[in-house]
mmCIF file of C-alpha atoms in Angstrom:
data_model
loop_
_atom_site.group_PDB
_atom_site.id
_atom_site.type_symbol
_atom_site.label_atom_id
_atom_site.label_comp_id
_atom_site.label_asym_id
_atom_site.label_seq_id
_atom_site.Cartn_x
_atom_site.Cartn_y
_atom_site.Cartn_z
ATOM 1 C CA MET A 1 -45.300 -48.371 -27.847
ATOM 2 C CA SER A 2 -41.569 -47.927 -27.411
ATOM 3 C CA GLN A 3 -39.612 -48.389 -29.665
ATOM 4 C CA PRO A 4 -35.830 -50.656 -29.638
ATOM 5 C CA PRO A 5 -33.082 -48.751 -28.712
ATOM 6 C CA GLY A 6 -31.455 -46.696 -31.768
ATOM 7 C CA GLN A 7 -34.780 -45.916 -33.767
ATOM 8 C CA LEU A 8 -35.593 -43.133 -35.067
ATOM 9 C CA THR A 9 -39.257 -42.496 -35.897
ATOM 10 C CA PHE A 10 -40.010 -38.924 -38.629
ATOM 11 C CA VAL A 11 -43.222 -39.837 -39.833
ATOM 12 C CA ALA A 12 -45.264 -40.068 -37.436
ATOM 13 C CA PRO A 13 -48.036 -42.625 -37.489
ATOM 14 C CA ARG A 14 -51.739 -41.614 -39.642
ATOM 15 C CA ARG A 15 -53.916 -41.000 -37.385
ATOM 16 C CA ALA A 16 -58.125 -39.435 -37.755
ATOM 17 C CA LYS A 17 -57.412 -35.221 -37.610
ATOM 18 C CA PRO A 18 -58.585 -32.566 -34.689
ATOM 19 C CA ALA A 19 -61.333 -31.350 -36.724
ATOM 20 C CA ARG A 20 -60.213 -27.452 -37.997
ATOM 21 C CA HIS A 21 -59.869 -24.615 -35.046
ATOM 22 C CA LEU A 22 -59.366 -20.741 -35.838
ATOM 23 C CA ALA A 23 -55.949 -21.317 -34.815
ATOM 24 C CA ASP A 24 -54.695 -23.235 -37.049
ATOM 25 C CA LEU A 25 -56.059 -20.845 -40.648
ATOM 26 C CA SER A 26 -53.847 -17.606 -41.300
ATOM 27 C CA MET A 27 -56.201 -14.079 -41.278
ATOM 28 C CA ALA A 28 -56.963 -14.807 -45.259
ATOM 29 C CA ASP A 29 -57.911 -18.567 -44.694
ATOM 30 C CA ARG A 30 -60.375 -17.738 -41.217
ATOM 31 C CA ARG A 31 -62.372 -15.560 -43.804
ATOM 32 C CA ALA A 32 -62.241 -17.894 -46.683
ATOM 33 C CA ALA A 33 -63.731 -20.655 -44.386
ATOM 34 C CA VAL A 34 -66.061 -17.868 -42.306
ATOM 35 C CA ALA A 35 -67.356 -17.047 -46.026
ATOM 36 C CA GLU A 36 -68.194 -20.816 -46.890
ATOM 37 C CA LEU A 37 -70.555 -20.802 -43.396
ATOM 38 C CA GLY A 38 -72.896 -18.154 -45.279
ATOM 39 C CA GLU A 39 -71.042 -15.221 -43.297
ATOM 40 C CA LYS A 40 -69.422 -11.936 -44.061
ATOM 41 C CA ALA A 41 -66.301 -12.673 -44.049
ATOM 42 C CA PHE A 42 -65.086 -8.951 -41.491
ATOM 43 C CA ARG A 43 -66.725 -11.754 -38.819
ATOM 44 C CA ALA A 44 -63.428 -13.754 -38.524
ATOM 45 C CA ASP A 45 -61.549 -10.984 -37.254
ATOM 46 C CA GLN A 46 -63.857 -9.953 -34.409
ATOM 47 C CA LEU A 47 -64.219 -14.040 -33.629
ATOM 48 C CA SER A 48 -60.481 -13.722 -33.880
ATOM 49 C CA ARG A 49 -60.305 -10.935 -31.653
ATOM 50 C CA HIS A 50 -62.658 -12.750 -28.858
ATOM 51 C CA TYR A 51 -60.030 -16.305 -29.553
ATOM 52 C CA PHE A 52 -57.189 -14.188 -29.269
ATOM 53 C CA GLU A 53 -57.556 -10.965 -27.395
ATOM 54 C CA ARG A 54 -60.142 -12.134 -25.089
ATOM 55 C CA LEU A 55 -59.351 -15.418 -24.781
ATOM 56 C CA THR A 56 -63.004 -16.750 -25.086
ATOM 57 C CA THR A 57 -64.395 -19.581 -26.685
ATOM 58 C CA ASP A 58 -67.567 -19.131 -25.716
ATOM 59 C CA VAL A 59 -69.617 -18.021 -28.838
ATOM 60 C CA SER A 60 -72.761 -16.623 -26.681
ATOM 61 C CA ALA A 61 -70.754 -14.347 -24.889
ATOM 62 C CA MET A 62 -70.033 -13.239 -28.040
ATOM 63 C CA THR A 63 -72.458 -9.858 -27.949
ATOM 64 C CA ASP A 64 -71.151 -8.541 -31.343
ATOM 65 C CA LEU A 65 -72.161 -11.472 -32.902
ATOM 66 C CA PRO A 66 -75.562 -12.223 -34.638
ATOM 67 C CA ALA A 67 -77.482 -14.209 -32.520
ATOM 68 C CA GLY A 68 -77.564 -16.726 -35.792
ATOM 69 C CA ALA A 69 -74.468 -16.055 -37.053
ATOM 70 C CA ARG A 70 -72.553 -17.658 -33.238
ATOM 71 C CA GLU A 71 -73.901 -20.516 -33.354
ATOM 72 C CA LYS A 72 -72.340 -21.186 -36.929
ATOM 73 C CA LEU A 73 -68.795 -19.582 -36.095
ATOM 74 C CA ALA A 74 -68.347 -21.745 -33.004
ATOM 75 C CA ALA A 75 -67.691 -24.341 -36.161
ATOM 76 C CA LEU A 76 -64.734 -23.076 -36.201
ATOM 77 C CA LEU A 77 -64.008 -23.061 -32.147
ATOM 78 C CA PRO A 78 -63.619 -26.879 -31.182
ATOM 79 C CA SER A 79 -62.257 -27.740 -28.302
ATOM 80 C CA LEU A 80 -59.296 -29.741 -28.960
ATOM 81 C CA LEU A 81 -57.686 -30.771 -25.054
ATOM 82 C CA THR A 82 -59.221 -31.733 -21.705
ATOM 83 C CA PRO A 83 -57.378 -31.723 -19.048
ATOM 84 C CA VAL A 84 -56.496 -34.564 -17.395
ATOM 85 C CA ARG A 85 -54.344 -33.504 -13.610
ATOM 86 C CA GLU A 86 -53.363 -30.234 -12.992
ATOM 87 C CA LEU A 87 -50.177 -30.491 -10.429
ATOM 88 C CA THR A 88 -48.377 -27.892 -8.876
ATOM 89 C CA THR A 89 -44.980 -26.428 -6.985
ATOM 90 C CA ASP A 90 -43.632 -23.292 -5.237
ATOM 91 C CA GLY A 91 -47.181 -21.879 -3.638
ATOM 92 C CA GLY A 92 -48.532 -22.473 -7.298
ATOM 93 C CA THR A 93 -46.393 -20.673 -9.631
ATOM 94 C CA THR A 94 -45.516 -23.356 -11.075
ATOM 95 C CA ARG A 95 -47.982 -25.459 -13.095
ATOM 96 C CA LYS A 96 -47.796 -28.636 -15.037
ATOM 97 C CA THR A 97 -51.091 -29.870 -17.006
ATOM 98 C CA LEU A 98 -51.412 -33.175 -18.409
ATOM 99 C CA TRP A 99 -53.915 -32.615 -22.010
ATOM 100 C CA ARG A 100 -55.970 -35.494 -23.312
ATOM 101 C CA LEU A 101 -56.607 -34.838 -27.270
ATOM 102 C CA PHE A 102 -60.187 -35.229 -29.131
ATOM 103 C CA ASP A 103 -58.215 -39.392 -30.088
ATOM 104 C CA GLY A 104 -57.152 -40.186 -26.556
ATOM 105 C CA ALA A 105 -53.879 -39.057 -26.871
ATOM 106 C CA LEU A 106 -51.732 -36.818 -23.673
ATOM 107 C CA VAL A 107 -49.473 -34.115 -24.448
ATOM 108 C CA GLU A 108 -48.613 -32.334 -20.836
ATOM 109 C CA SER A 109 -47.327 -28.427 -20.348
ATOM 110 C CA VAL A 110 -46.048 -26.654 -17.976
ATOM 111 C CA LEU A 111 -46.338 -22.818 -17.246
ATOM 112 C CA MET A 112 -43.723 -21.109 -14.873
ATOM 113 C CA ARG A 113 -44.413 -17.860 -13.286
ATOM 114 C CA TYR A 114 -41.464 -15.949 -12.686
ATOM 115 C CA PRO A 115 -40.840 -11.815 -11.403
ATOM 116 C CA ASP A 116 -40.503 -10.781 -14.652
ATOM 117 C CA ARG A 117 -42.057 -13.353 -16.966
ATOM 118 C CA VAL A 118 -44.381 -16.229 -17.452
ATOM 119 C CA THR A 119 -42.909 -18.893 -19.663
ATOM 120 C CA MET A 120 -45.289 -21.194 -20.733
ATOM 121 C CA CYS A 121 -43.465 -25.025 -22.095
ATOM 122 C CA VAL A 122 -45.685 -26.760 -25.066
ATOM 123 C CA SER A 123 -45.675 -30.025 -26.200
ATOM 124 C CA SER A 124 -45.705 -30.468 -30.563
ATOM 125 C CA GLN A 125 -45.268 -34.529 -30.035
ATOM 126 C CA ALA A 126 -47.904 -36.927 -29.219
ATOM 127 C CA GLY A 127 -44.694 -39.008 -28.180
ATOM 128 C CA CYS A 128 -41.954 -38.465 -30.180
ATOM 129 C CA GLY A 129 -40.148 -39.785 -32.209
ATOM 130 C CA MET A 130 -36.360 -39.301 -31.622
ATOM 131 C CA ASN A 131 -35.903 -41.738 -29.320
ATOM 132 C CA CYS A 132 -33.405 -40.507 -26.009
ATOM 133 C CA PRO A 133 -32.878 -42.317 -23.987
ATOM 134 C CA PHE A 134 -32.783 -40.692 -20.281
ATOM 135 C CA CYS A 135 -35.661 -38.956 -21.555
ATOM 136 C CA ALA A 136 -39.743 -40.211 -20.691
ATOM 137 C CA THR A 137 -41.509 -38.972 -23.865
ATOM 138 C CA GLY A 138 -37.934 -40.793 -26.006
ATOM 139 C CA GLN A 139 -39.105 -44.110 -24.744
ATOM 140 C CA ALA A 140 -42.405 -44.218 -25.331
ATOM 141 C CA GLY A 141 -42.670 -43.623 -29.220
ATOM 142 C CA LEU A 142 -44.047 -40.950 -31.092
ATOM 143 C CA THR A 143 -47.943 -40.929 -31.277
ATOM 144 C CA ARG A 144 -48.827 -38.478 -33.715
ATOM 145 C CA ASN A 145 -48.286 -34.963 -35.176
ATOM 146 C CA MET A 146 -50.671 -32.422 -32.863
ATOM 147 C CA SER A 147 -52.155 -29.325 -35.158
ATOM 148 C CA THR A 148 -51.039 -26.228 -35.120
ATOM 149 C CA ALA A 149 -54.173 -25.496 -32.610
ATOM 150 C CA GLU A 150 -53.022 -28.081 -30.370
ATOM 151 C CA ILE A 151 -50.546 -26.204 -30.259
ATOM 152 C CA VAL A 152 -51.398 -22.671 -29.915
ATOM 153 C CA GLU A 153 -54.632 -23.807 -27.522
ATOM 154 C CA GLN A 154 -51.997 -24.870 -24.585
ATOM 155 C CA VAL A 155 -50.078 -21.448 -24.125
ATOM 156 C CA VAL A 156 -54.185 -19.922 -24.385
ATOM 157 C CA ALA A 157 -55.248 -22.358 -21.837
ATOM 158 C CA GLY A 158 -51.835 -20.479 -20.066
ATOM 159 C CA ALA A 159 -52.503 -17.532 -20.874
ATOM 160 C CA ARG A 160 -56.545 -18.277 -19.383
ATOM 161 C CA ALA A 161 -55.836 -18.930 -16.271
ATOM 162 C CA LEU A 162 -53.262 -15.980 -15.774
ATOM 163 C CA ALA A 163 -56.350 -13.206 -17.004
ATOM 164 C CA ALA A 164 -58.387 -14.302 -14.759
ATOM 165 C CA GLY A 165 -55.641 -14.645 -11.534
ATOM 166 C CA GLU A 166 -55.569 -18.253 -11.448
ATOM 167 C CA VAL A 167 -51.736 -18.018 -11.140
ATOM 168 C CA PRO A 168 -50.591 -17.083 -7.642
ATOM 169 C CA GLY A 169 -49.287 -13.010 -8.430
ATOM 170 C CA GLY A 170 -52.587 -11.351 -9.939
ATOM 171 C CA PRO A 171 -53.770 -10.980 -13.313
ATOM 172 C CA GLY A 172 -50.237 -11.784 -15.937
ATOM 173 C CA ARG A 173 -49.648 -12.758 -19.341
ATOM 174 C CA VAL A 174 -47.863 -15.079 -21.291
ATOM 175 C CA SER A 175 -43.726 -13.836 -22.368
ATOM 176 C CA ASN A 176 -42.215 -16.534 -23.384
ATOM 177 C CA VAL A 177 -43.058 -20.089 -25.692
ATOM 178 C CA VAL A 178 -40.562 -22.535 -24.855
ATOM 179 C CA PHE A 179 -41.084 -25.824 -27.547
ATOM 180 C CA MET A 180 -39.601 -28.123 -24.935
ATOM 181 C CA GLY A 181 -42.277 -30.516 -24.248
ATOM 182 C CA MET A 182 -42.483 -33.797 -25.819
ATOM 183 C CA GLY A 183 -42.476 -34.032 -28.970
ATOM 184 C CA GLU A 184 -39.247 -32.850 -31.424
ATOM 185 C CA PRO A 185 -40.910 -29.479 -32.613
ATOM 186 C CA LEU A 186 -38.623 -30.087 -36.281
ATOM 187 C CA ALA A 187 -40.087 -33.080 -37.076
ATOM 188 C CA ASN A 188 -43.419 -31.942 -36.977
ATOM 189 C CA TYR A 189 -42.312 -28.565 -38.809
ATOM 190 C CA LYS A 190 -45.333 -27.404 -41.009
ATOM 191 C CA GLN A 191 -48.105 -27.363 -37.699
ATOM 192 C CA VAL A 192 -44.967 -26.268 -35.845
ATOM 193 C CA ILE A 193 -43.897 -22.526 -37.657
ATOM 194 C CA GLY A 194 -48.072 -22.773 -38.499
ATOM 195 C CA ALA A 195 -47.730 -22.242 -33.905
ATOM 196 C CA VAL A 196 -45.149 -19.859 -34.627
ATOM 197 C CA ARG A 197 -46.737 -17.350 -35.993
ATOM 198 C CA ARG A 198 -50.165 -17.791 -34.581
ATOM 199 C CA LEU A 199 -48.156 -16.789 -31.337
ATOM 200 C CA VAL A 200 -46.391 -13.674 -32.611
ATOM 201 C CA GLU A 201 -48.587 -11.803 -34.456
ATOM 202 C CA PRO A 202 -50.146 -9.590 -33.664
ATOM 203 C CA ALA A 203 -54.226 -8.931 -32.179
ATOM 204 C CA PRO A 204 -56.382 -10.241 -34.138
ATOM 205 C CA HIS A 205 -54.010 -12.753 -36.049
ATOM 206 C CA GLY A 206 -52.565 -14.133 -33.177
ATOM 207 C CA LEU A 207 -51.857 -13.559 -29.489
ATOM 208 C CA GLY A 208 -48.845 -10.827 -30.005
ATOM 209 C CA ILE A 209 -46.369 -12.648 -28.130
ATOM 210 C CA SER A 210 -42.525 -11.290 -28.959
ATOM 211 C CA ALA A 211 -40.697 -13.921 -31.506
ATOM 212 C CA ARG A 212 -37.354 -12.896 -29.128
ATOM 213 C CA GLY A 213 -39.811 -14.799 -26.276
ATOM 214 C CA VAL A 214 -40.502 -18.263 -28.825
ATOM 215 C CA THR A 215 -37.099 -20.791 -28.280
ATOM 216 C CA VAL A 216 -37.699 -24.011 -29.793
ATOM 217 C CA SER A 217 -36.373 -27.415 -29.458
ATOM 218 C CA THR A 218 -34.054 -29.927 -31.259
ATOM 219 C CA VAL A 219 -32.232 -32.681 -31.685
ATOM 220 C CA GLY A 220 -30.227 -31.716 -34.572
ATOM 221 C CA LEU A 221 -32.410 -32.136 -37.566
ATOM 222 C CA VAL A 222 -30.281 -30.400 -40.232
ATOM 223 C CA PRO A 223 -32.177 -30.117 -42.848
ATOM 224 C CA ALA A 224 -34.676 -28.618 -40.501
ATOM 225 C CA ILE A 225 -32.786 -25.573 -38.659
ATOM 226 C CA GLY A 226 -31.854 -24.417 -42.424
ATOM 227 C CA LYS A 227 -35.677 -23.834 -43.305
ATOM 228 C CA LEU A 228 -35.969 -22.222 -39.427
ATOM 229 C CA ALA A 229 -33.058 -19.752 -41.204
ATOM 230 C CA ASP A 230 -34.649 -18.636 -43.734
ATOM 231 C CA GLU A 231 -38.899 -18.294 -42.387
ATOM 232 C CA GLY A 232 -37.842 -14.633 -41.274
ATOM 233 C CA LEU A 233 -39.186 -15.666 -37.610
ATOM 234 C CA PRO A 234 -36.003 -14.347 -34.836
ATOM 235 C CA VAL A 235 -37.511 -16.758 -32.537
ATOM 236 C CA THR A 236 -33.996 -18.539 -30.328
ATOM 237 C CA LEU A 237 -33.106 -21.686 -31.446
ATOM 238 C CA ALA A 238 -31.965 -24.166 -28.402
ATOM 239 C CA LEU A 239 -30.731 -27.288 -29.209
ATOM 240 C CA SER A 240 -30.571 -30.235 -27.584
ATOM 241 C CA LEU A 241 -26.685 -31.736 -28.110
ATOM 242 C CA HIS A 242 -25.544 -33.167 -24.499
ATOM 243 C CA ALA A 243 -22.780 -34.921 -25.347
ATOM 244 C CA PRO A 244 -19.616 -33.101 -27.541
ATOM 245 C CA ASP A 245 -18.136 -36.112 -28.846
ATOM 246 C CA ASP A 246 -19.948 -38.300 -31.954
ATOM 247 C CA GLU A 247 -19.217 -41.540 -29.414
ATOM 248 C CA LEU A 248 -21.229 -41.004 -26.642
ATOM 249 C CA ARG A 249 -23.747 -38.802 -28.650
ATOM 250 C CA ASP A 250 -24.380 -41.469 -30.824
ATOM 251 C CA THR A 251 -25.994 -43.777 -28.083
ATOM 252 C CA LEU A 252 -27.533 -40.532 -25.604
ATOM 253 C CA VAL A 253 -29.246 -38.003 -29.122
ATOM 254 C CA PRO A 254 -29.605 -41.751 -32.047
ATOM 255 C CA ILE A 255 -30.458 -38.654 -33.932
ATOM 256 C CA ASN A 256 -26.065 -38.632 -34.331
ATOM 257 C CA THR A 257 -26.328 -41.037 -36.277
ATOM 258 C CA ARG A 258 -27.705 -39.384 -39.458
ATOM 259 C CA TRP A 259 -25.907 -36.100 -38.237
ATOM 260 C CA LYS A 260 -22.222 -35.486 -36.650
ATOM 261 C CA VAL A 261 -21.414 -33.251 -33.987
ATOM 262 C CA ALA A 262 -20.185 -31.097 -36.003
ATOM 263 C CA GLU A 263 -22.957 -30.632 -39.256
ATOM 264 C CA VAL A 264 -25.465 -30.236 -36.314
ATOM 265 C CA LEU A 265 -23.421 -26.862 -34.844
ATOM 266 C CA ASP A 266 -22.376 -26.470 -38.164
ATOM 267 C CA ALA A 267 -26.517 -25.573 -39.175
ATOM 268 C CA ALA A 268 -26.516 -23.782 -35.326
ATOM 269 C CA TRP A 269 -23.841 -20.882 -36.620
ATOM 270 C CA ALA A 270 -25.586 -20.888 -39.922
ATOM 271 C CA TYR A 271 -28.209 -19.736 -37.752
ATOM 272 C CA ALA A 272 -26.842 -17.132 -35.140
ATOM 273 C CA ALA A 273 -25.073 -15.863 -38.599
ATOM 274 C CA ARG A 274 -28.752 -14.879 -40.548
ATOM 275 C CA THR A 275 -31.248 -14.124 -37.638
ATOM 276 C CA LYS A 276 -28.874 -12.260 -35.208
ATOM 277 C CA ARG A 277 -29.917 -14.477 -32.476
ATOM 278 C CA ARG A 278 -28.050 -16.189 -30.146
ATOM 279 C CA VAL A 279 -27.994 -20.387 -29.638
ATOM 280 C CA SER A 280 -28.333 -21.537 -26.946
ATOM 281 C CA ILE A 281 -27.213 -25.005 -26.505
ATOM 282 C CA GLU A 282 -28.453 -27.499 -23.926
ATOM 283 C CA TYR A 283 -26.953 -30.223 -22.792
ATOM 284 C CA ALA A 284 -28.433 -32.292 -19.463
ATOM 285 C CA LEU A 285 -25.736 -33.095 -17.087
ATOM 286 C CA ILE A 286 -26.387 -37.280 -16.360
ATOM 287 C CA LYS A 287 -23.565 -38.665 -13.582
ATOM 288 C CA ASP A 288 -21.139 -40.274 -14.663
ATOM 289 C CA VAL A 289 -22.246 -40.603 -18.591
ATOM 290 C CA ASN A 290 -21.700 -36.655 -19.804
ATOM 291 C CA ASP A 291 -20.368 -34.779 -17.070
ATOM 292 C CA GLN A 292 -16.431 -35.828 -17.413
ATOM 293 C CA GLU A 293 -14.247 -31.863 -17.315
ATOM 294 C CA TRP A 294 -12.884 -33.554 -20.259
ATOM 295 C CA ARG A 295 -15.954 -33.245 -21.682
ATOM 296 C CA ALA A 296 -16.520 -29.953 -20.719
ATOM 297 C CA ASP A 297 -13.011 -29.003 -22.438
ATOM 298 C CA LEU A 298 -13.879 -30.327 -25.506
ATOM 299 C CA LEU A 299 -17.359 -28.309 -25.680
ATOM 300 C CA GLY A 300 -15.857 -25.339 -24.062
ATOM 301 C CA LYS A 301 -13.345 -25.743 -27.927
ATOM 302 C CA LEU A 302 -16.127 -26.609 -29.987
ATOM 303 C CA VAL A 303 -18.299 -23.132 -28.887
ATOM 304 C CA LYS A 304 -16.045 -20.427 -27.772
ATOM 305 C CA ASN A 305 -16.296 -17.155 -29.827
ATOM 306 C CA LYS A 306 -19.393 -18.234 -30.867
ATOM 307 C CA LEU A 307 -23.076 -16.470 -30.744
ATOM 308 C CA VAL A 308 -23.772 -18.898 -28.020
ATOM 309 C CA HIS A 309 -25.195 -19.834 -24.312
ATOM 310 C CA VAL A 310 -24.490 -23.256 -22.553
ATOM 311 C CA ASN A 311 -27.470 -24.218 -20.626
ATOM 312 C CA LEU A 312 -26.793 -27.251 -18.505
ATOM 313 C CA ILE A 313 -29.584 -29.244 -16.863
ATOM 314 C CA PRO A 314 -29.329 -31.421 -14.490
ATOM 315 C CA LEU A 315 -31.237 -34.456 -14.991
ATOM 316 C CA ASN A 316 -34.698 -34.677 -14.365
ATOM 317 C CA PRO A 317 -35.035 -38.820 -13.626
ATOM 318 C CA THR A 318 -37.525 -40.823 -15.348
ATOM 319 C CA PRO A 319 -38.734 -43.454 -12.103
ATOM 320 C CA GLY A 320 -37.066 -47.020 -12.469
ATOM 321 C CA SER A 321 -34.055 -44.854 -15.058
ATOM 322 C CA LYS A 322 -30.297 -46.163 -14.455
ATOM 323 C CA TRP A 323 -29.392 -42.578 -14.985
ATOM 324 C CA THR A 324 -29.689 -39.681 -12.862
ATOM 325 C CA ALA A 325 -27.805 -36.436 -12.557
ATOM 326 C CA SER A 326 -25.268 -34.996 -11.847
ATOM 327 C CA ARG A 327 -23.036 -34.675 -8.266
ATOM 328 C CA PRO A 328 -22.836 -30.913 -6.881
ATOM 329 C CA GLU A 329 -19.141 -31.294 -7.219
ATOM 330 C CA ASP A 330 -19.426 -32.547 -10.759
ATOM 331 C CA GLU A 331 -21.699 -29.502 -11.624
ATOM 332 C CA ARG A 332 -19.375 -26.705 -10.678
ATOM 333 C CA ALA A 333 -16.027 -28.369 -12.337
ATOM 334 C CA PHE A 334 -17.851 -28.390 -15.520
ATOM 335 C CA VAL A 335 -19.733 -25.309 -15.287
ATOM 336 C CA ARG A 336 -15.620 -23.672 -14.364
ATOM 337 C CA ARG A 337 -14.135 -25.299 -17.636
ATOM 338 C CA LEU A 338 -17.190 -23.338 -19.576
ATOM 339 C CA LYS A 339 -16.107 -20.696 -18.448
ATOM 340 C CA PHE A 340 -11.925 -21.023 -18.292
ATOM 341 C CA HIS A 341 -13.019 -21.489 -22.024
ATOM 342 C CA GLY A 342 -15.050 -17.833 -21.971
ATOM 343 C CA VAL A 343 -18.023 -19.502 -22.914
ATOM 344 C CA PRO A 344 -21.825 -17.960 -21.381
ATOM 345 C CA VAL A 345 -23.299 -20.527 -19.356
ATOM 346 C CA THR A 346 -26.367 -21.272 -16.540
ATOM 347 C CA VAL A 347 -27.348 -24.140 -14.669
ATOM 348 C CA ARG A 348 -31.177 -24.246 -15.493
ATOM 349 C CA ASP A 349 -33.470 -23.431 -12.542
ATOM 350 C CA THR A 350 -34.828 -27.182 -11.950
ATOM 351 C CA ARG A 351 -38.482 -25.977 -10.918
ATOM 352 C CA GLY A 352 -41.244 -28.782 -11.774
ATOM 353 C CA ARG A 353 -39.243 -31.381 -10.079
ATOM 354 C CA GLU A 354 -41.261 -32.444 -7.678
ATOM 355 C CA ILE A 355 -44.709 -32.784 -9.991
ATOM 356 C CA ASP A 356 -42.909 -35.028 -12.236
ATOM 357 C CA GLY A 357 -41.861 -32.167 -14.501
ATOM 358 C CA ALA A 358 -39.464 -33.716 -17.195
ATOM 359 C CA CYS A 359 -41.113 -33.555 -20.125
ATOM 360 C CA GLY A 360 -43.902 -37.109 -20.602
ATOM 361 C CA GLN A 361 -43.264 -38.062 -16.608
ATOM 362 C CA LEU A 362 -47.331 -37.423 -15.924
ATOM 363 C CA ALA A 363 -48.792 -39.049 -19.263
ATOM 364 C CA ALA A 364 -45.928 -42.059 -18.625
ATOM 365 C CA ALA A 365 -48.058 -42.884 -15.591
ATOM 366 C CA GLU A 366 -51.438 -42.210 -17.050
#
């Protein structure tokens, strides 16, 4: 259900919750859950090793578990994601999957294999309540928050495909995870932090991905940025800024009506100071909207001499939208102005454009 322009939804509608899964739980809680099922607590470690190291949920293959225990322990490995559609491009090295959750909600994830890394872009909510007008997910409204395990399972599914050699380039592993799929990660704070912990904890507790390979994106929920800084997780913060001035950002990123550009940047600099991690400023270049050279100058003045990197994103237009990508010459001029201020800047590789790579486009088409 679409939202009226500018309306924000912070609290997800109440919905039935997915079944409890191993990945929802800390190791201590897994051991308690296994004991509740009448099995010895150490079986939780074995079950965790199968899921996080061997990437399997097939209990019949878990021959180190007694036959009588397997069926009981299968209760901790419910099926959470059902593939609906998969599209590939870049010779099969970019794979976008549309998933159906247990209640029919739709979410998307993208696997991108590069010569030196494999990045998974994951969703954290079905839909989004932040209502940015140029974003397909934002226009759809918020259906519900995803559980920790539903978030983690997107990465595990990608890891399985890589381990099985289904992605060109031979067997591999996920090295990077970006929370830049559907949803505002910091509006689903508890489940997202649980997922980050599962991703970075070493096996059998989790997948053992380096925290430095994890990026959490936000449109600028200032109190939650402060909480994230206190978690002790050296993940990269990506701030979806999209405009350096309050007048335009109030329209492009409606959360700006609550926390202004100066406040959200102050929170970002505090995050960088606390974690020693460079903040990524995400800026979608939109033709004749936010791509003027004076805005590049203003952005440069706001972020120069900070622990920061600006990531310019050529807008991936959604069907029927009035918003489209900047002209190449305007993009080049924007980059030049930022470099003039000494600001590190790159233009994002627009992988997935031909497979509706922008978040929410596949789900909107269903």
